[in-house]
Short mmCIF file of C-alpha atoms in Angstrom, two decimals:
data_model
loop_
_atom_site.label_atom_id
_atom_site.label_comp_id
_atom_site.label_asym_id
_atom_site.label_seq_id
_atom_site.Cartn_x
_atom_site.Cartn_y
_atom_site.Cartn_z
CA MET A 1 -8.71 20.47 -14.55
CA PHE A 2 -9.88 16.99 -13.55
CA SER A 3 -12.23 17.22 -10.57
CA GLY A 4 -10.46 14.27 -8.91
CA THR A 5 -7.36 16.45 -8.71
CA LEU A 6 -9.10 19.76 -8.08
CA TYR A 7 -11.06 18.97 -4.90
CA PRO A 8 -8.23 17.39 -2.89
CA LEU A 9 -6.09 20.40 -3.87
CA LEU A 10 -8.75 22.87 -2.77
CA MET A 11 -9.20 21.03 0.51
CA ARG A 12 -5.48 21.06 1.22
CA LEU A 13 -5.21 24.74 0.39
CA GLU A 14 -8.15 25.59 2.63
CA LYS A 15 -6.82 23.50 5.50
CA GLY A 16 -3.47 25.24 5.07
CA GLY A 17 -5.11 28.64 5.34
CA LEU A 18 -4.13 29.58 1.78
CA LEU A 19 -7.69 29.64 0.56
CA GLU A 20 -11.00 30.68 2.06
CA SER A 21 -14.42 29.67 0.91
CA ARG A 22 -18.00 30.73 1.38
CA TRP A 23 -21.41 29.58 0.30
CA GLU A 24 -23.73 31.47 -1.99
CA ALA A 25 -27.32 30.68 -2.83
CA SER A 26 -27.93 29.66 -6.41
CA PRO A 27 -29.65 32.28 -8.59
CA GLN A 28 -32.01 29.50 -9.73
CA PRO A 29 -34.63 28.32 -7.23
CA ASN A 30 -34.33 24.78 -5.80
CA ARG A 31 -30.73 24.38 -6.98
CA PRO A 32 -27.73 23.48 -4.82
CA ARG A 33 -25.77 26.29 -3.18
CA ARG A 34 -22.52 27.39 -4.78
CA HIS A 35 -19.18 27.14 -3.07
CA LEU A 36 -16.98 30.14 -3.84
CA TYR A 37 -13.24 30.28 -3.20
CA ARG A 38 -10.87 33.14 -2.58
CA ILE A 39 -7.12 33.12 -2.10
CA THR A 40 -5.98 34.56 1.26
CA GLY A 41 -3.17 37.03 1.86
CA GLU A 42 -0.96 34.19 3.01
CA GLY A 43 -1.79 32.31 -0.17
CA ILE A 44 -0.91 35.29 -2.34
CA ALA A 45 2.42 35.68 -0.54
CA LEU A 46 3.25 32.01 -0.98
CA ALA A 47 2.23 32.07 -4.64
CA GLY A 48 4.54 35.05 -5.17
CA GLU A 49 7.42 33.24 -3.49
CA LEU A 50 6.85 30.11 -5.55
CA ALA A 51 6.65 32.13 -8.76
CA LYS A 52 9.95 33.84 -7.92
CA GLU A 53 11.57 30.51 -7.15
CA ALA A 54 10.26 29.04 -10.41
CA SER A 55 11.62 31.94 -12.45
CA ARG A 56 14.98 31.69 -10.64
CA THR A 57 15.17 27.97 -11.41
CA GLU A 58 14.26 28.66 -15.01
CA SER A 59 16.98 31.31 -15.38
CA GLN A 60 19.53 28.95 -13.80
CA ARG A 61 18.47 26.23 -16.21
CA ARG A 62 19.10 28.58 -19.13
CA LEU A 63 22.64 29.21 -17.88
CA VAL A 64 23.47 25.53 -18.16
CA PRO A 65 24.80 24.79 -21.68
CA GLN A 66 22.27 22.68 -23.53
CA PRO A 67 23.49 19.68 -25.56
CA SER A 68 23.50 20.50 -29.25
CA MET B 1 -31.17 24.79 -16.14
CA THR B 2 -31.33 21.01 -16.74
CA GLU B 3 -30.85 18.33 -14.11
CA PRO B 4 -27.50 16.49 -14.16
CA PRO B 5 -27.69 12.99 -15.71
CA LEU B 6 -28.98 10.22 -13.47
CA LEU B 7 -25.66 8.35 -13.56
CA ALA B 8 -23.79 11.46 -12.44
CA ARG B 9 -26.21 11.94 -9.55
CA ALA B 10 -25.83 8.27 -8.63
CA LEU B 11 -22.05 8.70 -8.63
CA LEU B 12 -22.39 11.67 -6.29
CA TRP B 13 -24.55 9.59 -3.99
CA VAL B 14 -21.67 7.07 -3.80
CA VAL B 15 -19.31 10.00 -3.23
CA GLN B 16 -21.42 11.05 -0.24
CA LEU B 17 -21.18 7.57 1.22
CA LEU B 18 -17.43 7.37 0.68
CA THR B 19 -16.40 10.80 1.89
CA PRO B 20 -15.36 10.93 5.55
CA ALA B 21 -17.82 12.78 7.81
CA SER B 22 -15.35 15.60 8.48
CA ASP B 23 -15.18 16.45 4.75
CA ARG B 24 -18.86 15.86 3.97
CA VAL B 25 -19.41 19.58 3.35
CA TRP B 26 -17.35 19.24 0.18
CA VAL B 27 -19.91 16.87 -1.31
CA GLU B 28 -22.36 19.74 -1.35
CA ALA B 29 -19.75 21.85 -3.15
CA MET B 30 -19.34 19.04 -5.69
CA ARG B 31 -23.11 18.95 -6.17
CA GLY B 32 -23.16 22.67 -6.78
CA ASP B 33 -20.38 22.42 -9.36
CA LEU B 34 -22.04 19.47 -11.06
CA ASP B 35 -25.15 21.53 -11.39
CA VAL B 36 -23.41 23.97 -13.72
CA ALA B 37 -21.89 21.29 -15.97
CA HIS B 38 -24.11 21.55 -19.00
CA ALA B 39 -22.87 18.85 -21.36
CA ARG B 40 -23.84 15.31 -20.39
CA GLY B 41 -20.33 13.92 -20.97
CA HIS B 42 -18.75 16.72 -19.00
CA ALA B 43 -21.11 16.13 -16.06
CA LEU B 44 -20.30 12.43 -16.03
CA MET B 45 -16.58 13.08 -16.14
CA TRP B 46 -16.94 15.62 -13.33
CA ALA B 47 -18.90 13.16 -11.20
CA PHE B 48 -16.33 10.45 -11.89
CA GLY B 49 -13.57 12.83 -10.78
CA CYS B 50 -15.52 13.52 -7.59
CA LEU B 51 -15.64 9.78 -6.99
CA ILE B 52 -11.85 9.58 -7.36
CA ALA B 53 -11.50 12.52 -4.94
CA ALA B 54 -13.77 10.75 -2.42
CA VAL B 55 -11.71 7.56 -2.65
CA ARG B 56 -8.55 9.57 -2.09
CA LEU B 57 -10.10 11.25 0.95
CA ARG B 58 -11.22 7.92 2.36
CA VAL B 59 -7.76 6.41 1.90
CA ALA B 60 -6.19 9.51 3.44
CA ALA B 61 -8.50 9.16 6.44
CA VAL B 62 -7.32 5.58 6.92
CA ALA B 63 -3.75 6.81 7.11
CA VAL B 64 -4.46 8.72 10.31
CA LEU B 65 -3.35 5.81 12.41
CA THR B 66 -0.81 5.17 15.05
CA PRO B 67 2.15 3.05 13.93
CA ARG B 68 0.76 0.09 15.86
CA ARG B 69 -2.61 0.32 14.12
CA ARG B 70 -0.90 0.73 10.76
CA GLN B 71 0.93 -2.47 11.41
CA ILE B 72 -2.30 -4.26 12.27
CA VAL B 73 -4.00 -2.97 9.10
CA VAL B 74 -1.09 -3.98 6.87
CA LEU B 75 -0.81 -7.37 8.49
CA GLY B 76 -4.60 -7.79 8.22
CA CYS B 77 -4.41 -7.13 4.49
CA MET B 78 -1.56 -9.59 4.20
CA MET B 79 -3.50 -12.21 6.12
CA LEU B 80 -6.43 -11.71 3.75
CA LEU B 81 -4.04 -12.19 0.86
CA LEU B 82 -2.63 -15.35 2.38
CA THR B 83 -6.07 -16.75 3.16
CA GLY B 84 -7.10 -16.14 -0.43
CA THR B 85 -4.00 -17.91 -1.63
CA TYR B 86 -4.61 -20.80 0.68
CA VAL B 87 -8.17 -21.25 -0.57
CA LEU B 88 -7.05 -20.88 -4.15
CA PHE B 89 -4.32 -23.49 -3.83
CA PHE B 90 -6.16 -26.18 -2.02
CA ALA B 91 -9.90 -25.80 -2.51
CA PHE B 92 -9.80 -27.09 -6.08
CA SER B 93 -6.81 -29.41 -6.12
CA ALA B 94 -6.28 -33.03 -5.21
CA VAL B 95 -3.79 -32.06 -2.53
CA ARG B 96 -5.42 -31.45 0.86
CA PRO B 97 -4.20 -28.59 3.02
CA HIS B 98 -3.13 -30.71 5.98
CA GLY B 99 0.37 -31.49 4.70
CA ALA B 100 3.74 -29.97 5.41
CA ILE B 101 3.84 -28.63 1.86
CA GLY B 102 0.77 -26.55 2.61
CA CYS B 103 2.40 -25.40 5.79
CA LEU B 104 5.49 -24.34 3.84
CA ILE B 105 3.57 -22.53 1.17
CA VAL B 106 1.58 -20.60 3.70
CA GLY B 107 4.49 -20.18 6.10
CA ALA B 108 7.00 -18.95 3.55
CA PRO B 109 5.23 -15.69 2.70
CA ILE B 110 4.56 -15.05 6.38
CA VAL B 111 8.18 -15.44 7.34
CA VAL B 112 9.74 -13.92 4.23
CA ILE B 113 7.38 -11.01 3.62
CA VAL B 114 5.40 -10.21 6.74
CA ALA B 115 8.12 -10.54 9.33
CA PRO B 116 10.62 -8.09 7.79
CA LEU B 117 7.74 -5.80 6.93
CA ALA B 118 6.47 -5.85 10.49
CA TRP B 119 10.02 -5.38 11.71
CA PHE B 120 10.57 -2.19 9.78
CA LEU B 121 7.08 -0.86 10.33
CA ARG B 122 7.37 -1.37 14.03
CA HIS B 123 10.85 -0.12 14.64
CA ASP B 124 12.59 2.75 13.00
CA VAL B 125 16.32 2.42 12.69
CA PRO B 126 17.33 4.26 15.87
CA ALA B 127 15.03 1.88 17.79
CA VAL B 128 16.37 -1.17 16.00
CA ILE B 129 19.94 -0.39 17.02
CA THR B 130 18.91 -0.20 20.66
CA ASP B 131 19.84 -3.45 22.33
CA ARG B 132 16.51 -3.77 24.12
CA TRP B 133 14.58 -3.85 20.85
CA VAL B 134 17.02 -6.20 19.20
CA ARG B 135 16.67 -8.64 22.07
CA ARG B 136 12.88 -8.47 22.10
CA SER B 137 12.57 -8.88 18.35
CA LEU B 138 15.12 -11.63 18.36
CA LEU B 139 12.95 -13.47 20.85
CA VAL B 140 9.95 -13.14 18.53
CA TRP B 141 11.99 -14.47 15.64
CA ILE B 142 13.28 -17.41 17.64
CA ALA B 143 9.76 -18.17 18.89
CA SER B 144 8.35 -18.06 15.35
CA ALA B 145 11.11 -20.29 14.01
CA ALA B 146 10.67 -22.69 16.92
CA LEU B 147 6.90 -22.94 16.36
CA PHE B 148 7.43 -23.51 12.67
CA SER B 149 10.04 -26.20 13.35
CA VAL B 150 7.79 -27.94 15.88
CA ALA B 151 4.98 -28.03 13.32
CA LEU B 152 7.33 -29.56 10.75
CA ILE B 153 8.71 -32.11 13.22
CA VAL B 154 5.21 -33.16 14.27
CA MET B 155 4.24 -33.63 10.66
CA ILE B 156 7.36 -35.60 9.86
CA ALA B 157 6.86 -37.75 12.98
CA THR B 158 3.26 -38.52 12.15
CA GLY B 159 4.25 -39.48 8.65
CA ARG B 160 2.18 -36.81 6.98
CA PHE B 161 5.18 -34.95 5.60
CA TRP B 162 6.49 -37.87 3.57
CA THR B 163 3.08 -39.10 2.40
CA THR B 164 2.13 -35.60 1.29
CA LEU B 165 5.49 -35.05 -0.36
CA ILE B 166 5.21 -38.33 -2.25
CA ALA B 167 1.61 -37.53 -3.21
CA VAL B 168 2.59 -34.13 -4.58
CA VAL B 169 5.64 -35.43 -6.46
CA SER B 170 3.71 -38.35 -7.94
CA SER B 171 0.86 -36.10 -8.99
CA ALA B 172 3.27 -34.52 -11.51
CA SER B 173 2.93 -30.98 -10.32
CA PRO B 174 6.41 -29.51 -10.75
CA VAL B 175 5.18 -25.98 -10.14
CA LEU B 176 3.85 -26.84 -6.69
CA VAL B 177 7.03 -28.72 -5.77
CA PHE B 178 9.12 -25.85 -7.09
CA SER B 179 7.16 -23.32 -5.06
CA ALA B 180 7.58 -25.39 -1.92
CA VAL B 181 11.33 -25.73 -2.47
CA VAL B 182 11.67 -22.01 -3.21
CA GLY B 183 9.64 -21.22 -0.10
CA MET B 184 11.92 -23.38 2.00
CA LEU B 185 15.06 -21.83 0.50
CA ALA B 186 13.64 -18.35 1.05
CA ILE B 187 13.00 -19.12 4.70
CA LEU B 188 16.49 -20.49 5.18
CA THR B 189 18.14 -17.59 3.36
CA THR B 190 16.19 -14.99 5.30
CA ALA B 191 16.89 -16.72 8.57
CA ILE B 192 20.61 -16.96 7.79
CA VAL B 193 20.94 -13.38 6.52
CA LEU B 194 18.91 -11.76 9.29
CA GLY B 195 20.07 -14.18 11.96
CA SER B 196 23.72 -13.54 11.22
CA ASN B 197 23.08 -9.81 11.31
CA PHE B 198 21.27 -9.74 14.62
CA SER B 199 24.24 -10.21 16.88
CA ARG B 200 26.31 -7.60 15.04
CA LEU B 201 23.47 -5.30 14.05
CA PRO B 202 24.55 -2.24 16.05
CA ARG B 203 28.00 -2.43 14.43
CA ARG B 204 26.66 -3.18 10.97
CA ILE B 205 23.94 -0.56 10.74
CA PRO B 206 26.29 2.35 9.91
CA ARG B 207 27.75 0.36 7.04
CA MET B 208 24.28 -0.61 5.85
CA LEU B 209 22.98 2.94 5.83
CA PRO B 210 24.19 4.08 2.41
CA ASN B 211 22.76 0.97 0.82
CA GLU B 212 19.09 1.81 0.61
CA ARG B 213 18.47 -1.00 -1.84
CA ARG B 214 18.89 -3.46 0.96
CA PHE B 215 15.97 -1.88 2.80
CA VAL B 216 13.85 -1.78 -0.31
CA PHE B 217 14.50 -5.49 -0.70
CA PHE B 218 13.08 -6.13 2.71
CA TRP B 219 9.79 -4.42 1.94
CA GLY B 220 10.09 -2.24 4.95
CA ALA B 221 11.34 0.74 3.05
CA THR B 222 8.46 2.98 3.92
CA ARG B 223 9.12 6.64 3.99
CA ASP B 224 9.32 6.40 7.79
CA THR B 225 12.31 4.13 7.41
CA MET B 226 13.89 6.36 4.81
CA LEU B 227 13.44 9.40 7.05
CA ALA B 228 14.87 7.51 9.97
CA LEU B 229 17.85 6.58 7.82
CA ALA B 230 18.29 10.18 6.80
CA ASP B 231 18.13 11.27 10.43
CA ALA B 232 20.67 8.65 11.33
CA GLY B 233 23.09 10.30 8.92
CA ALA B 234 22.90 8.53 5.58
CA PRO B 235 24.63 11.20 3.51
CA GLU B 236 23.42 10.42 0.01
CA MET B 237 19.85 9.71 1.00
CA THR B 238 17.66 12.00 -1.03
CA LEU B 239 14.04 12.36 -0.05
CA PRO B 240 11.38 11.86 -1.10
CA ARG B 241 11.98 8.57 -2.85
CA GLY B 242 8.32 7.65 -2.83
CA TRP B 243 8.36 6.61 -6.48
CA LEU B 244 11.07 4.04 -5.83
CA ILE B 245 9.24 2.57 -2.84
CA ASN B 246 5.87 2.60 -4.52
CA SER B 247 7.05 1.05 -7.76
CA THR B 248 8.98 -1.62 -5.86
CA LEU B 249 5.90 -2.53 -3.84
CA THR B 250 3.62 -2.48 -6.85
CA CYS B 251 5.99 -4.63 -8.94
CA THR B 252 6.36 -7.09 -6.08
CA ALA B 253 2.60 -7.31 -5.61
CA LEU B 254 2.16 -7.88 -9.35
CA LEU B 255 4.83 -10.58 -9.31
CA ILE B 256 3.10 -12.31 -6.41
CA GLU B 257 -0.17 -12.08 -8.27
CA ALA B 258 1.38 -13.55 -11.42
CA GLY B 259 2.90 -16.36 -9.37
CA PHE B 260 -0.46 -17.15 -7.80
CA LEU B 261 -2.15 -17.25 -11.17
CA VAL B 262 0.50 -19.62 -12.53
CA LEU B 263 0.08 -21.88 -9.52
CA GLN B 264 -3.67 -21.73 -9.85
CA ALA B 265 -3.44 -22.73 -13.51
CA ALA B 266 -1.11 -25.59 -12.58
CA SER B 267 -3.51 -26.65 -9.88
CA SER B 268 -6.46 -26.86 -12.24
CA HIS B 269 -4.52 -28.60 -15.03
CA GLY B 270 -1.80 -30.59 -13.34
CA LEU B 271 -3.59 -31.65 -10.20
CA GLY B 272 -6.96 -32.41 -11.76
CA ALA B 273 -10.17 -31.59 -9.91
CA GLY B 274 -12.21 -28.52 -10.77
CA ASP B 275 -15.88 -28.97 -11.60
CA GLN B 276 -18.30 -26.24 -12.58
CA ARG B 277 -18.80 -25.17 -8.99
CA ALA B 278 -15.07 -24.99 -8.48
CA SER B 279 -14.65 -22.78 -11.56
CA SER B 280 -17.06 -20.17 -10.28
CA LEU B 281 -15.43 -20.30 -6.86
CA GLU B 282 -12.05 -19.79 -8.50
CA VAL B 283 -13.30 -16.51 -9.98
CA VAL B 284 -14.36 -15.39 -6.51
CA GLY B 285 -10.99 -16.47 -5.14
CA VAL B 286 -9.04 -14.54 -7.78
CA ALA B 287 -11.22 -11.46 -7.22
CA ALA B 288 -10.63 -11.67 -3.45
CA LEU B 289 -6.92 -12.06 -4.05
CA CYS B 290 -6.80 -9.04 -6.36
CA LEU B 291 -8.75 -6.99 -3.82
CA ALA B 292 -6.42 -8.03 -1.03
CA ASN B 293 -3.40 -7.13 -3.15
CA MET B 294 -4.92 -3.81 -4.01
CA LEU B 295 -5.64 -3.04 -0.35
CA TYR B 296 -2.13 -4.04 0.56
CA VAL B 297 -0.54 -1.79 -2.01
CA ILE B 298 -2.88 1.11 -1.20
CA ALA B 299 -2.13 0.74 2.48
CA HIS B 300 1.58 0.80 1.80
CA VAL B 301 1.54 3.66 -0.63
CA ARG B 302 -0.72 5.65 1.66
CA PHE B 303 1.51 5.02 4.65
CA ALA B 304 4.56 5.98 2.67
CA ARG B 305 2.89 9.30 1.87
CA SER B 306 1.61 9.89 5.37
CA VAL B 307 4.97 11.21 6.52
CA PRO B 308 5.30 14.91 5.73
CA HIS B 309 7.90 16.06 3.20
CA ARG B 310 11.08 17.59 4.54
#
């Protein structure tokens, strides 16, 4: 994924409480710390809902006769 | 582990400068991620993406404004655009900017573009249909028109209008004359259309609601306006229509830009003038104009997005 898209997304998810992050020291000396992300319970619930909605939309789309 | 390329690190330095203070912690995260990008090309692309993200954050931070401040920012961008145009038109041509034609060319965009824009940015539809607001805004319109008319009358009385008009016509610059005539017609049309609507606005608004194109035409079709229209009961209003608003604004800005470039070309060929110094200044003028346009469009697009989805 393009980093220009990734970071704003991560920020929005974290601000929305759907993602939590923490810092970890780099295994190499004198290197920048690493930022690690983890989806929260709320995020998992929302992802499940969205996945269900997506599959429902997909099944409805299949019911519509496609032009031959 | 190797160091990221110098260019990538330089880009991240710019990212640090651009990112708002509240989100500065993310720059360190970007640095950490850049550190694990092994390939040189990949690291550069990653750093470039971070730069885009920083610009987006900066623009988003600008959008946290009250409606009044938004209006000031948008109008400020428009003024920059107009100043650039003014310099571009007159700095390198034989026509001096003290004529009524100059007044028309500068006045037309103000009246035709800025006024309706300011109108819709300032008042949402429920406020517009309140008599108090209509009266106040009507007063502003009358005052603006009166000032503009006084300026024209003074110029005609002092003889500058006719001498400038004759000078422009005789200098064989049909594009400049055409733009002045179009500007005048645009002012008259806008005044007639809006003026005739003012007195009957409260009655007309319900009939105008389904016709969103009319609002798009007046530049004020920010998402705020669209939401206000939806709240006011426009049944077929589907939101978000950001793409429609954004593409309309972008196309209009591009059209304005194209028009300016045509006029600039006419000014350098048809109206003579233009030495070496003028040519380099023209480049600066065009760059300033493009920047102003860009700021204007960004401001608009950003403001259109600043309203949450429903």
